[in-house]
Amino acid sequence: MGIEIVQVDAFTDTPFRGNPAAVCFLEVERDETWLQNVAREMNLSETAFLRLTKDRRDGYDLRWFTPAAEVDLCGHATLASAHALWETGRLGADAPARFHTRSGLLTAERKSDWIELDFPSLPEEPATPPPSGLISALGVEPTYVGKSRFDYVVEVESQAKLLGLRPEFALLRKVEGRGVIVTSRSASPEYDFVSRYFAPNFGIDEDPVTGSAHCVLAPFWAQRLGRSELTGYQASARGGVVRVRLEGGRVRLSGRAVTVLKGELV
């Protein structure tokens, strides 16, 4: 028997939009080299590996790998994992998904055709001065630069400025940290804010839709807009919608997902 693997487009209800993630179901533990090789072979921004916990009653152990490295937190591959568990019948339609991860226990629930994730809030603090090379790598004058646990967050004055970004990734690789979130207010009344996410140090020049970045963007924009419930659009080539709701030190991230491929690893 092969190892079941599916590919899910997350933060979208339309195939070939949103952010694709592979979800691999493991019956036995695999070593880190094997996990990294599979992620490199899949060549998606994230591959998620799921395995029932040892007592088989407390959910799943979940790990996330880019083609280059393991990461501590990933939103879209967690959403894809929950979607895959329900779609394959491993979880009942009304049962919550429980994931044990490097970032603690994360949960997911179905809310009609949306999936709501319970993630940690990751507020940022001003980065004064900004790290050397960041601004020149982005090629835009920011209105604000901050630093969260994993990423830098750069606010620019308009959506037009954000859409026009053409980063120099060779320079951006010299900036320490997981990645860079660039954000602005939305020019459309449909959304409250827009963003893009760059992580060349982890093998992802531009991520299509980044759930964990919205753990930063939720408190960032809630403070500026005076509301705890917001809708963001990640303005990559594929694009995707993320709803956020602040609850104390947590962020509820909501998105949709669609399976586009099913197969087996031999």
PDB file of C-alpha atoms in Angstrom:
ATOM      1  CA  MET A   1       0.000   0.000   0.000  1.00  0.00           C
ATOM      2  CA  GLY A   2       1.224   3.486  -0.848  1.00  0.00           C
ATOM      3  CA  ILE A   3       1.091   6.500   1.437  1.00  0.00           C
ATOM      4  CA  GLU A   4      -1.993   8.618   0.778  1.00  0.00           C
ATOM      5  CA  ILE A   5      -1.351  12.231  -0.181  1.00  0.00           C
ATOM      6  CA  VAL A   6      -3.727  14.922  -1.403  1.00  0.00           C
ATOM      7  CA  GLN A   7      -3.244  18.444  -2.727  1.00  0.00           C
ATOM      8  CA  VAL A   8      -5.605  21.117  -1.458  1.00  0.00           C
ATOM      9  CA  ASP A   9      -5.994  24.742  -2.533  1.00  0.00           C
ATOM     10  CA  ALA A  10      -6.548  26.720   0.690  1.00  0.00           C
ATOM     11  CA  PHE A  11      -8.188  30.088   1.333  1.00  0.00           C
ATOM     12  CA  THR A  12     -10.268  29.728  -1.818  1.00  0.00           C
ATOM     13  CA  ASP A  13     -13.261  27.765  -3.113  1.00  0.00           C
ATOM     14  CA  THR A  14     -11.939  27.772  -6.686  1.00  0.00           C
ATOM     15  CA  PRO A  15      -9.379  25.250  -7.993  1.00  0.00           C
ATOM     16  CA  PHE A  16      -5.998  26.724  -8.944  1.00  0.00           C
ATOM     17  CA  ARG A  17      -6.507  29.765  -6.742  1.00  0.00           C
ATOM     18  CA  GLY A  18      -5.511  30.332  -3.116  1.00  0.00           C
ATOM     19  CA  ASN A  19      -2.455  28.547  -1.739  1.00  0.00           C
ATOM     20  CA  PRO A  20      -1.784  24.894  -2.598  1.00  0.00           C
ATOM     21  CA  ALA A  21      -0.613  22.527   0.122  1.00  0.00           C
ATOM     22  CA  ALA A  22       0.106  18.815   0.068  1.00  0.00           C
ATOM     23  CA  VAL A  23      -1.312  16.793   2.959  1.00  0.00           C
ATOM     24  CA  CYS A  24       0.392  13.463   3.647  1.00  0.00           C
ATOM     25  CA  PHE A  25      -1.231  10.859   5.935  1.00  0.00           C
ATOM     26  CA  LEU A  26       1.330   8.810   7.860  1.00  0.00           C
ATOM     27  CA  GLU A  27       0.650   5.494   9.579  1.00  0.00           C
ATOM     28  CA  VAL A  28       4.164   5.272  11.043  1.00  0.00           C
ATOM     29  CA  GLU A  29       6.682   7.903  12.061  1.00  0.00           C
ATOM     30  CA  ARG A  30       9.153   9.013   9.382  1.00  0.00           C
ATOM     31  CA  ASP A  31      12.508  10.680   9.898  1.00  0.00           C
ATOM     32  CA  GLU A  32      13.105  14.330   9.130  1.00  0.00           C
ATOM     33  CA  THR A  33      15.206  13.614   6.030  1.00  0.00           C
ATOM     34  CA  TRP A  34      12.346  11.668   4.452  1.00  0.00           C
ATOM     35  CA  LEU A  35       9.826  14.389   5.340  1.00  0.00           C
ATOM     36  CA  GLN A  36      12.046  17.080   3.825  1.00  0.00           C
ATOM     37  CA  ASN A  37      12.597  15.021   0.674  1.00  0.00           C
ATOM     38  CA  VAL A  38       8.850  14.604   0.179  1.00  0.00           C
ATOM     39  CA  ALA A  39       8.307  18.343   0.637  1.00  0.00           C
ATOM     40  CA  ARG A  40      11.053  19.069  -1.862  1.00  0.00           C
ATOM     41  CA  GLU A  41       9.495  16.592  -4.306  1.00  0.00           C
ATOM     42  CA  MET A  42       6.038  18.159  -3.946  1.00  0.00           C
ATOM     43  CA  ASN A  43       7.642  21.599  -4.459  1.00  0.00           C
ATOM     44  CA  LEU A  44       4.731  23.512  -2.937  1.00  0.00           C
ATOM     45  CA  SER A  45       5.036  26.304  -0.404  1.00  0.00           C
ATOM     46  CA  GLU A  46       4.085  23.776   2.306  1.00  0.00           C
ATOM     47  CA  THR A  47       3.636  20.042   2.728  1.00  0.00           C
ATOM     48  CA  ALA A  48       1.801  18.943   5.874  1.00  0.00           C
ATOM     49  CA  PHE A  49       2.394  15.580   7.530  1.00  0.00           C
ATOM     50  CA  LEU A  50      -0.368  14.138   9.715  1.00  0.00           C
ATOM     51  CA  ARG A  51      -0.161  11.186  12.073  1.00  0.00           C
ATOM     52  CA  LEU A  52      -2.581  10.109  14.799  1.00  0.00           C
ATOM     53  CA  THR A  53      -1.291  10.830  18.290  1.00  0.00           C
ATOM     54  CA  LYS A  54       0.015   7.850  20.244  1.00  0.00           C
ATOM     55  CA  ASP A  55      -3.200   7.333  22.216  1.00  0.00           C
ATOM     56  CA  ARG A  56      -5.175   7.784  18.939  1.00  0.00           C
ATOM     57  CA  ARG A  57      -7.815   9.821  20.783  1.00  0.00           C
ATOM     58  CA  ASP A  58      -6.350  13.300  21.026  1.00  0.00           C
ATOM     59  CA  GLY A  59      -6.110  14.336  17.406  1.00  0.00           C
ATOM     60  CA  TYR A  60      -3.122  14.438  15.094  1.00  0.00           C
ATOM     61  CA  ASP A  61       0.533  15.330  15.251  1.00  0.00           C
ATOM     62  CA  LEU A  62       1.133  17.890  12.493  1.00  0.00           C
ATOM     63  CA  ARG A  63       4.400  19.092  10.976  1.00  0.00           C
ATOM     64  CA  TRP A  64       4.919  21.555   8.124  1.00  0.00           C
ATOM     65  CA  PHE A  65       7.789  21.630   5.622  1.00  0.00           C
ATOM     66  CA  THR A  66       8.611  24.030   2.813  1.00  0.00           C
ATOM     67  CA  PRO A  67      10.866  22.694   0.019  1.00  0.00           C
ATOM     68  CA  ALA A  68      13.798  24.060   2.050  1.00  0.00           C
ATOM     69  CA  ALA A  69      13.016  23.712   5.776  1.00  0.00           C
ATOM     70  CA  GLU A  70      10.589  22.805   8.556  1.00  0.00           C
ATOM     71  CA  VAL A  71       8.553  25.752   9.879  1.00  0.00           C
ATOM     72  CA  ASP A  72       6.990  26.477  13.265  1.00  0.00           C
ATOM     73  CA  LEU A  73       3.589  27.715  12.104  1.00  0.00           C
ATOM     74  CA  CYS A  74       1.590  27.481   8.881  1.00  0.00           C
ATOM     75  CA  GLY A  75      -2.019  28.527   8.413  1.00  0.00           C
ATOM     76  CA  HIS A  76      -2.893  27.393   4.902  1.00  0.00           C
ATOM     77  CA  ALA A  77      -1.475  23.868   5.329  1.00  0.00           C
ATOM     78  CA  THR A  78      -3.372  23.531   8.630  1.00  0.00           C
ATOM     79  CA  LEU A  79      -6.589  24.574   6.908  1.00  0.00           C
ATOM     80  CA  ALA A  80      -5.790  22.116   4.093  1.00  0.00           C
ATOM     81  CA  SER A  81      -5.156  19.364   6.661  1.00  0.00           C
ATOM     82  CA  ALA A  82      -8.502  19.906   8.383  1.00  0.00           C
ATOM     83  CA  HIS A  83     -10.290  19.939   5.021  1.00  0.00           C
ATOM     84  CA  ALA A  84      -8.559  16.684   4.024  1.00  0.00           C
ATOM     85  CA  LEU A  85      -9.448  14.945   7.307  1.00  0.00           C
ATOM     86  CA  TRP A  86     -13.147  15.714   6.853  1.00  0.00           C
ATOM     87  CA  GLU A  87     -13.173  14.971   3.127  1.00  0.00           C
ATOM     88  CA  THR A  88     -11.511  11.550   3.533  1.00  0.00           C
ATOM     89  CA  GLY A  89     -13.811  10.570   6.400  1.00  0.00           C
ATOM     90  CA  ARG A  90     -11.034  10.386   8.986  1.00  0.00           C
ATOM     91  CA  LEU A  91     -13.059  12.894  11.001  1.00  0.00           C
ATOM     92  CA  GLY A  92     -16.816  13.136  11.247  1.00  0.00           C
ATOM     93  CA  ALA A  93     -18.403  16.132   9.552  1.00  0.00           C
ATOM     94  CA  ASP A  94     -19.170  17.867  12.860  1.00  0.00           C
ATOM     95  CA  ALA A  95     -16.035  16.813  14.746  1.00  0.00           C
ATOM     96  CA  PRO A  96     -13.361  19.453  15.405  1.00  0.00           C
ATOM     97  CA  ALA A  97      -9.827  18.841  14.184  1.00  0.00           C
ATOM     98  CA  ARG A  98      -7.071  18.910  16.819  1.00  0.00           C
ATOM     99  CA  PHE A  99      -3.439  19.363  15.823  1.00  0.00           C
ATOM    100  CA  HIS A 100      -0.374  19.059  18.050  1.00  0.00           C
ATOM    101  CA  THR A 101       2.354  21.232  16.565  1.00  0.00           C
ATOM    102  CA  ARG A 102       5.547  23.155  17.280  1.00  0.00           C
ATOM    103  CA  SER A 103       3.252  26.090  18.109  1.00  0.00           C
ATOM    104  CA  GLY A 104       1.122  24.136  20.563  1.00  0.00           C
ATOM    105  CA  LEU A 105      -2.399  22.829  20.145  1.00  0.00           C
ATOM    106  CA  LEU A 106      -4.243  24.240  17.122  1.00  0.00           C
ATOM    107  CA  THR A 107      -7.868  23.464  16.342  1.00  0.00           C
ATOM    108  CA  ALA A 108     -10.204  23.758  13.375  1.00  0.00           C
ATOM    109  CA  GLU A 109     -13.992  23.708  13.083  1.00  0.00           C
ATOM    110  CA  ARG A 110     -16.365  23.668  10.148  1.00  0.00           C
ATOM    111  CA  LYS A 111     -18.582  26.726   9.842  1.00  0.00           C
ATOM    112  CA  SER A 112     -20.853  25.987   6.882  1.00  0.00           C
ATOM    113  CA  ASP A 113     -18.513  26.009   3.854  1.00  0.00           C
ATOM    114  CA  TRP A 114     -15.793  27.868   5.784  1.00  0.00           C
ATOM    115  CA  ILE A 115     -13.166  26.423   8.096  1.00  0.00           C
ATOM    116  CA  GLU A 116     -12.216  28.360  11.228  1.00  0.00           C
ATOM    117  CA  LEU A 117      -8.760  27.895  12.736  1.00  0.00           C
ATOM    118  CA  ASP A 118      -7.810  28.817  16.307  1.00  0.00           C
ATOM    119  CA  PHE A 119      -4.276  30.263  16.118  1.00  0.00           C
ATOM    120  CA  PRO A 120      -2.065  32.371  18.396  1.00  0.00           C
ATOM    121  CA  SER A 121      -2.071  36.128  17.958  1.00  0.00           C
ATOM    122  CA  LEU A 122       1.372  37.402  16.939  1.00  0.00           C
ATOM    123  CA  PRO A 123       1.475  41.145  17.628  1.00  0.00           C
ATOM    124  CA  GLU A 124       4.432  43.114  16.294  1.00  0.00           C
ATOM    125  CA  GLU A 125       6.553  45.885  17.741  1.00  0.00           C
ATOM    126  CA  PRO A 126       8.182  48.813  15.921  1.00  0.00           C
ATOM    127  CA  ALA A 127      11.462  47.926  14.221  1.00  0.00           C
ATOM    128  CA  THR A 128      13.461  51.134  14.663  1.00  0.00           C
ATOM    129  CA  PRO A 129      15.575  51.325  12.679  1.00  0.00           C
ATOM    130  CA  PRO A 130      14.471  48.774  10.037  1.00  0.00           C
ATOM    131  CA  PRO A 131      16.977  45.976   9.380  1.00  0.00           C
ATOM    132  CA  SER A 132      19.756  46.757   6.937  1.00  0.00           C
ATOM    133  CA  GLY A 133      18.781  46.075   3.340  1.00  0.00           C
ATOM    134  CA  LEU A 134      15.050  45.550   3.876  1.00  0.00           C
ATOM    135  CA  ILE A 135      13.815  48.805   2.351  1.00  0.00           C
ATOM    136  CA  SER A 136      16.193  48.704  -0.610  1.00  0.00           C
ATOM    137  CA  ALA A 137      15.228  45.057  -1.277  1.00  0.00           C
ATOM    138  CA  LEU A 138      11.532  46.000  -1.408  1.00  0.00           C
ATOM    139  CA  GLY A 139      12.114  49.173  -3.413  1.00  0.00           C
ATOM    140  CA  VAL A 140       9.357  51.134  -1.650  1.00  0.00           C
ATOM    141  CA  GLU A 141       9.264  53.766   1.089  1.00  0.00           C
ATOM    142  CA  PRO A 142       7.248  52.345   4.017  1.00  0.00           C
ATOM    143  CA  THR A 143       4.953  54.231   6.355  1.00  0.00           C
ATOM    144  CA  TYR A 144       5.779  51.753   9.141  1.00  0.00           C
ATOM    145  CA  VAL A 145       8.082  48.791   9.831  1.00  0.00           C
ATOM    146  CA  GLY A 146       7.521  46.344  12.672  1.00  0.00           C
ATOM    147  CA  LYS A 147       8.780  42.929  13.786  1.00  0.00           C
ATOM    148  CA  SER A 148       6.724  39.984  15.018  1.00  0.00           C
ATOM    149  CA  ARG A 149       7.932  36.636  16.347  1.00  0.00           C
ATOM    150  CA  PHE A 150       8.656  35.312  12.864  1.00  0.00           C
ATOM    151  CA  ASP A 151       8.354  38.129  10.334  1.00  0.00           C
ATOM    152  CA  TYR A 152       8.833  41.774   9.549  1.00  0.00           C
ATOM    153  CA  VAL A 153       5.679  43.711   8.727  1.00  0.00           C
ATOM    154  CA  VAL A 154       5.923  46.667   6.353  1.00  0.00           C
ATOM    155  CA  GLU A 155       3.007  49.048   5.851  1.00  0.00           C
ATOM    156  CA  VAL A 156       2.890  51.027   2.592  1.00  0.00           C
ATOM    157  CA  GLU A 157       0.679  53.994   1.792  1.00  0.00           C
ATOM    158  CA  SER A 158      -1.636  52.409  -0.783  1.00  0.00           C
ATOM    159  CA  GLN A 159      -2.795  49.223  -2.441  1.00  0.00           C
ATOM    160  CA  ALA A 160      -1.305  50.501  -5.694  1.00  0.00           C
ATOM    161  CA  LYS A 161       2.128  50.670  -4.047  1.00  0.00           C
ATOM    162  CA  LEU A 162       1.693  47.148  -2.713  1.00  0.00           C
ATOM    163  CA  LEU A 163       0.625  45.712  -6.073  1.00  0.00           C
ATOM    164  CA  GLY A 164       3.559  47.406  -7.777  1.00  0.00           C
ATOM    165  CA  LEU A 165       6.207  45.785  -5.567  1.00  0.00           C
ATOM    166  CA  ARG A 166       8.972  43.960  -7.405  1.00  0.00           C
ATOM    167  CA  PRO A 167      11.357  42.854  -4.639  1.00  0.00           C
ATOM    168  CA  GLU A 168      14.998  42.027  -5.257  1.00  0.00           C
ATOM    169  CA  PHE A 169      15.014  38.568  -3.728  1.00  0.00           C
ATOM    170  CA  ALA A 170      18.804  38.244  -3.676  1.00  0.00           C
ATOM    171  CA  LEU A 171      18.854  41.247  -1.323  1.00  0.00           C
ATOM    172  CA  LEU A 172      15.833  40.071   0.641  1.00  0.00           C
ATOM    173  CA  ARG A 173      17.594  36.778   1.423  1.00  0.00           C
ATOM    174  CA  LYS A 174      20.130  38.760   3.430  1.00  0.00           C
ATOM    175  CA  VAL A 175      17.444  39.995   5.828  1.00  0.00           C
ATOM    176  CA  GLU A 176      17.262  37.727   8.870  1.00  0.00           C
ATOM    177  CA  GLY A 177      13.922  36.204   9.801  1.00  0.00           C
ATOM    178  CA  ARG A 178      11.308  33.940   8.293  1.00  0.00           C
ATOM    179  CA  GLY A 179       9.776  36.468   5.910  1.00  0.00           C
ATOM    180  CA  VAL A 180       8.351  39.903   5.177  1.00  0.00           C
ATOM    181  CA  ILE A 181       4.674  40.877   5.251  1.00  0.00           C
ATOM    182  CA  VAL A 182       3.823  43.963   3.191  1.00  0.00           C
ATOM    183  CA  THR A 183       0.374  45.431   3.780  1.00  0.00           C
ATOM    184  CA  SER A 184      -1.897  48.413   3.145  1.00  0.00           C
ATOM    185  CA  ARG A 185      -5.505  49.405   3.498  1.00  0.00           C
ATOM    186  CA  SER A 186      -7.712  47.945   0.806  1.00  0.00           C
ATOM    187  CA  ALA A 187      -8.855  50.094  -2.101  1.00  0.00           C
ATOM    188  CA  SER A 188     -11.996  47.925  -2.318  1.00  0.00           C
ATOM    189  CA  PRO A 189     -14.880  48.048   0.187  1.00  0.00           C
ATOM    190  CA  GLU A 190     -15.004  44.246  -0.036  1.00  0.00           C
ATOM    191  CA  TYR A 191     -11.851  43.964   2.085  1.00  0.00           C
ATOM    192  CA  ASP A 192     -10.382  45.842   5.044  1.00  0.00           C
ATOM    193  CA  PHE A 193      -6.717  45.331   4.175  1.00  0.00           C
ATOM    194  CA  VAL A 194      -4.518  43.705   1.561  1.00  0.00           C
ATOM    195  CA  SER A 195      -1.126  42.054   1.862  1.00  0.00           C
ATOM    196  CA  ARG A 196       1.700  40.180   0.170  1.00  0.00           C
ATOM    197  CA  TYR A 197       4.207  37.826   1.767  1.00  0.00           C
ATOM    198  CA  PHE A 198       7.823  37.097   0.805  1.00  0.00           C
ATOM    199  CA  ALA A 199       9.987  34.330   2.351  1.00  0.00           C
ATOM    200  CA  PRO A 200      12.976  33.632   0.071  1.00  0.00           C
ATOM    201  CA  ASN A 201      15.044  32.342   3.018  1.00  0.00           C
ATOM    202  CA  PHE A 202      12.601  29.425   3.234  1.00  0.00           C
ATOM    203  CA  GLY A 203      12.499  28.722  -0.490  1.00  0.00           C
ATOM    204  CA  ILE A 204       9.355  30.771  -1.175  1.00  0.00           C
ATOM    205  CA  ASP A 205       9.913  34.029  -3.034  1.00  0.00           C
ATOM    206  CA  GLU A 206       6.227  34.967  -2.767  1.00  0.00           C
ATOM    207  CA  ASP A 207       3.676  32.877  -0.898  1.00  0.00           C
ATOM    208  CA  PRO A 208       0.201  32.899  -2.492  1.00  0.00           C
ATOM    209  CA  VAL A 209      -1.835  33.128   0.762  1.00  0.00           C
ATOM    210  CA  THR A 210      -0.262  33.036   4.229  1.00  0.00           C
ATOM    211  CA  GLY A 211      -2.485  32.169   7.169  1.00  0.00           C
ATOM    212  CA  SER A 212       0.196  32.703   9.816  1.00  0.00           C
ATOM    213  CA  ALA A 213       0.912  36.204   8.469  1.00  0.00           C
ATOM    214  CA  HIS A 214      -2.688  37.043   9.342  1.00  0.00           C
ATOM    215  CA  CYS A 215      -1.888  36.238  12.988  1.00  0.00           C
ATOM    216  CA  VAL A 216       0.199  39.422  12.738  1.00  0.00           C
ATOM    217  CA  LEU A 217      -2.144  41.342  10.455  1.00  0.00           C
ATOM    218  CA  ALA A 218      -5.210  40.748  12.651  1.00  0.00           C
ATOM    219  CA  PRO A 219      -3.948  42.702  15.707  1.00  0.00           C
ATOM    220  CA  PHE A 220      -2.087  45.158  13.442  1.00  0.00           C
ATOM    221  CA  TRP A 221      -5.216  46.238  11.538  1.00  0.00           C
ATOM    222  CA  ALA A 222      -7.608  45.802  14.464  1.00  0.00           C
ATOM    223  CA  GLN A 223      -5.663  48.498  16.294  1.00  0.00           C
ATOM    224  CA  ARG A 224      -5.690  50.833  13.288  1.00  0.00           C
ATOM    225  CA  LEU A 225      -9.300  50.269  12.222  1.00  0.00           C
ATOM    226  CA  GLY A 226     -10.875  49.854  15.668  1.00  0.00           C
ATOM    227  CA  ARG A 227     -12.575  46.533  14.897  1.00  0.00           C
ATOM    228  CA  SER A 228     -11.859  42.957  15.972  1.00  0.00           C
ATOM    229  CA  GLU A 229     -13.427  41.261  12.919  1.00  0.00           C
ATOM    230  CA  LEU A 230     -11.831  41.979   9.547  1.00  0.00           C
ATOM    231  CA  THR A 231     -11.435  40.536   6.073  1.00  0.00           C
ATOM    232  CA  GLY A 232      -8.094  40.479   4.288  1.00  0.00           C
ATOM    233  CA  TYR A 233      -7.124  39.753   0.708  1.00  0.00           C
ATOM    234  CA  GLN A 234      -3.649  38.465  -0.097  1.00  0.00           C
ATOM    235  CA  ALA A 235      -2.863  40.016  -3.451  1.00  0.00           C
ATOM    236  CA  SER A 236      -0.584  37.386  -4.982  1.00  0.00           C
ATOM    237  CA  ALA A 237      -1.008  36.112  -8.537  1.00  0.00           C
ATOM    238  CA  ARG A 238      -3.327  33.351  -7.239  1.00  0.00           C
ATOM    239  CA  GLY A 239      -5.005  35.472  -4.560  1.00  0.00           C
ATOM    240  CA  GLY A 240      -6.967  34.409  -1.506  1.00  0.00           C
ATOM    241  CA  VAL A 241      -9.384  35.618   1.168  1.00  0.00           C
ATOM    242  CA  VAL A 242      -8.794  35.317   4.923  1.00  0.00           C
ATOM    243  CA  ARG A 243     -11.332  36.360   7.541  1.00  0.00           C
ATOM    244  CA  VAL A 244      -9.867  37.189  10.963  1.00  0.00           C
ATOM    245  CA  ARG A 245     -11.392  37.649  14.410  1.00  0.00           C
ATOM    246  CA  LEU A 246      -9.425  38.588  17.518  1.00  0.00           C
ATOM    247  CA  GLU A 247     -10.310  36.825  20.778  1.00  0.00           C
ATOM    248  CA  GLY A 248      -7.918  37.790  23.549  1.00  0.00           C
ATOM    249  CA  GLY A 249      -4.524  36.350  22.719  1.00  0.00           C
ATOM    250  CA  ARG A 250      -5.885  34.207  19.899  1.00  0.00           C
ATOM    251  CA  VAL A 251      -6.856  34.817  16.293  1.00  0.00           C
ATOM    252  CA  ARG A 252      -9.662  32.994  14.521  1.00  0.00           C
ATOM    253  CA  LEU A 253      -8.647  32.554  10.880  1.00  0.00           C
ATOM    254  CA  SER A 254     -11.371  31.512   8.448  1.00  0.00           C
ATOM    255  CA  GLY A 255     -11.060  30.323   4.892  1.00  0.00           C
ATOM    256  CA  ARG A 256     -12.372  27.839   2.380  1.00  0.00           C
ATOM    257  CA  ALA A 257     -10.594  24.972   0.651  1.00  0.00           C
ATOM    258  CA  VAL A 258     -10.914  22.652  -2.344  1.00  0.00           C
ATOM    259  CA  THR A 259      -9.118  19.394  -3.171  1.00  0.00           C
ATOM    260  CA  VAL A 260      -7.461  19.349  -6.588  1.00  0.00           C
ATOM    261  CA  LEU A 261      -5.432  16.128  -6.578  1.00  0.00           C
ATOM    262  CA  LYS A 262      -5.370  12.728  -4.860  1.00  0.00           C
ATOM    263  CA  GLY A 263      -2.590  10.168  -5.034  1.00  0.00           C
ATOM    264  CA  GLU A 264      -0.113   7.879  -3.312  1.00  0.00           C
ATOM    265  CA  LEU A 265       3.563   8.006  -2.504  1.00  0.00           C
ATOM    266  CA  VAL A 266       5.193   4.717  -3.463  1.00  0.00           C
TER     267      VAL A 266
END
